[in-house]
Tab-separated table of C-alpha atoms in Angstrom:
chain	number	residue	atom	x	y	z
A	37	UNK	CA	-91.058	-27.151	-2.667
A	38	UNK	CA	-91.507	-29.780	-5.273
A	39	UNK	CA	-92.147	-27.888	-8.297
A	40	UNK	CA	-88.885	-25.735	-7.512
A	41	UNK	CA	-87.039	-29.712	-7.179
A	42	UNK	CA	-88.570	-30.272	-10.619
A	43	UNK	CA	-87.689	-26.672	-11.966
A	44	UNK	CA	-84.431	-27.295	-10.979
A	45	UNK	CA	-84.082	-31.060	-12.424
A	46	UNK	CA	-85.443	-29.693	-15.561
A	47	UNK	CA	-83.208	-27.022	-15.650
A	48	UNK	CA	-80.056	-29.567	-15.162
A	49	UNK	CA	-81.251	-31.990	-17.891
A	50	UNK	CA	-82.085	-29.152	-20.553
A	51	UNK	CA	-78.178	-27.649	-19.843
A	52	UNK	CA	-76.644	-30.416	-19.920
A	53	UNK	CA	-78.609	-31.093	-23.329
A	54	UNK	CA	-76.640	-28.634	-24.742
A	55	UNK	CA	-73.452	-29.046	-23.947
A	56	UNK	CA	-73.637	-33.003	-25.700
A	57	UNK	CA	-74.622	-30.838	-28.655
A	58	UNK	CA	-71.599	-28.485	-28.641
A	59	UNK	CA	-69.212	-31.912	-27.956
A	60	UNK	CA	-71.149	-33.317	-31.092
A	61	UNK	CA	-70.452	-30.700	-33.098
A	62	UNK	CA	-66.732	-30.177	-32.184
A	63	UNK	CA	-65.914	-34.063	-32.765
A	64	UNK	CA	-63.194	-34.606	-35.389
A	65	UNK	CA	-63.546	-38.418	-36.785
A	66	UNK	CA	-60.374	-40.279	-36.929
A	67	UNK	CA	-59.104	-39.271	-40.168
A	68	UNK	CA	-59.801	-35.399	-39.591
A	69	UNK	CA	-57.225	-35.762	-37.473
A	70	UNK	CA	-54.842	-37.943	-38.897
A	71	UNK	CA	-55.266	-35.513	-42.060
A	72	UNK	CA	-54.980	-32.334	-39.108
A	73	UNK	CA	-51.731	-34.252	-37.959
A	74	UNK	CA	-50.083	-34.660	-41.233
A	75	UNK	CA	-50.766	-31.119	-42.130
A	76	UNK	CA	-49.397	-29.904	-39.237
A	77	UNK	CA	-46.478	-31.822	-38.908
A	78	UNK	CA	-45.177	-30.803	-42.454
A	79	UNK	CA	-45.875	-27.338	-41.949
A	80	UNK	CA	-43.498	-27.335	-39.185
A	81	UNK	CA	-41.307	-29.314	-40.686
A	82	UNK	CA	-40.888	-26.917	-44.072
A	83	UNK	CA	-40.802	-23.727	-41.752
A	84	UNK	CA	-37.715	-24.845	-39.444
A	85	UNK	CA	-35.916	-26.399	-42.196
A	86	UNK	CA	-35.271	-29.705	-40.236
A	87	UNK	CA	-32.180	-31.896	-40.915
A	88	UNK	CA	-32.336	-35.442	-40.526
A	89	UNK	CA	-35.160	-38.246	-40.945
A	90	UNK	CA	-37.854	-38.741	-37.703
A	91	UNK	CA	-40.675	-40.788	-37.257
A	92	UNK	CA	-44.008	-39.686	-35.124
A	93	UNK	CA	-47.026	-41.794	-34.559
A	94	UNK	CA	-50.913	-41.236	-33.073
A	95	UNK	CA	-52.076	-43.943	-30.970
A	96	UNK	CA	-55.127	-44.112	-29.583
A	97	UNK	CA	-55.959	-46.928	-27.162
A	98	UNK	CA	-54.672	-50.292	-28.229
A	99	UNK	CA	-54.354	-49.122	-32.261
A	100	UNK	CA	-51.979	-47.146	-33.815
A	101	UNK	CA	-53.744	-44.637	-35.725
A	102	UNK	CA	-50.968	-43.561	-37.911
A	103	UNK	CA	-47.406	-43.758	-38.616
A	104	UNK	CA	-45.308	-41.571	-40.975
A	105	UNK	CA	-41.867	-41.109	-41.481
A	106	UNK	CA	-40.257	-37.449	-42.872
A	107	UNK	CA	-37.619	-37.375	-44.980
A	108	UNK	CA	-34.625	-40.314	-45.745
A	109	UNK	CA	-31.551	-40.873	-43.669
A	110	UNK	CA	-28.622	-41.532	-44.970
A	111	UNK	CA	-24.614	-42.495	-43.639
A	112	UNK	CA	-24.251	-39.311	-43.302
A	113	UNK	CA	-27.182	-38.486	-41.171
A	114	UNK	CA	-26.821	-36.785	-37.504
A	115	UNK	CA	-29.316	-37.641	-35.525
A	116	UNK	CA	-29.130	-35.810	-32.012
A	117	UNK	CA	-28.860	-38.294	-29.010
A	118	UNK	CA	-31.445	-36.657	-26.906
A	119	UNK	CA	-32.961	-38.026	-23.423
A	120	UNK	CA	-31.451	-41.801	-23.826
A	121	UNK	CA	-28.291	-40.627	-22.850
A	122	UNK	CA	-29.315	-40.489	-19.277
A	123	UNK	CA	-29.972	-44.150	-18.989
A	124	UNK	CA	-25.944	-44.757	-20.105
A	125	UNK	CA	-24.693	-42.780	-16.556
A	126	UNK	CA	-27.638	-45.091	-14.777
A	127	UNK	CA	-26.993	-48.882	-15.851
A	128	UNK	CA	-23.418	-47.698	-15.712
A	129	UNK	CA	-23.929	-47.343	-12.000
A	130	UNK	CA	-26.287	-50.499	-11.483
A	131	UNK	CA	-22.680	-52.487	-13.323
A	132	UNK	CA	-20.396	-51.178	-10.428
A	133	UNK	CA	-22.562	-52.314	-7.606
């Protein structure tokens, strides 16, 4: 009974062995992926032909990793309202109580 405990503690440690080697080898440092990011970001950005300036960011914990800004906006920029214009209808609502 006690070498199949050991067998099977042995077994345990040597698998889980390899699976810190596969997460080693799959690790991206932190400018891999900021470089990954960029990439990525202006990929999409040339194949849907976006109008208008954005900003996107990667933060990680308590540090910003990166921050980039595509393309300029001018006075004549039309930027989409998007999701904040659910929070007009709701203060609105808080004001008439």
């Amino acid at each position: 009974m006690k070498r199949i405990s050991a067998l099977l503690i042995v077994l345990v440690i040597l698998s889980c062995k390899e699976s810190v080697k596969e997460n080693e080898k799959t690790k991206q440092t932190k400018s891999e992926i900021i470089e990954n990011f960029t990439a990525l970001v202006k990929n999409d950005v040339e194949d849907d032909n976006i109008d208008g300036s954005f900003s996107l960011a990667i933060i990680y914990k308590d540090s910003t990793l990166t921050l980039k800004s595509y393309r300029n906006a001018n006075l004549n920029t039309i930027f989409r309202v998007g999701s904040i214009s659910k929070s007009f209808p709701g203060f609105l609502m808080i004001q008439l109580q």
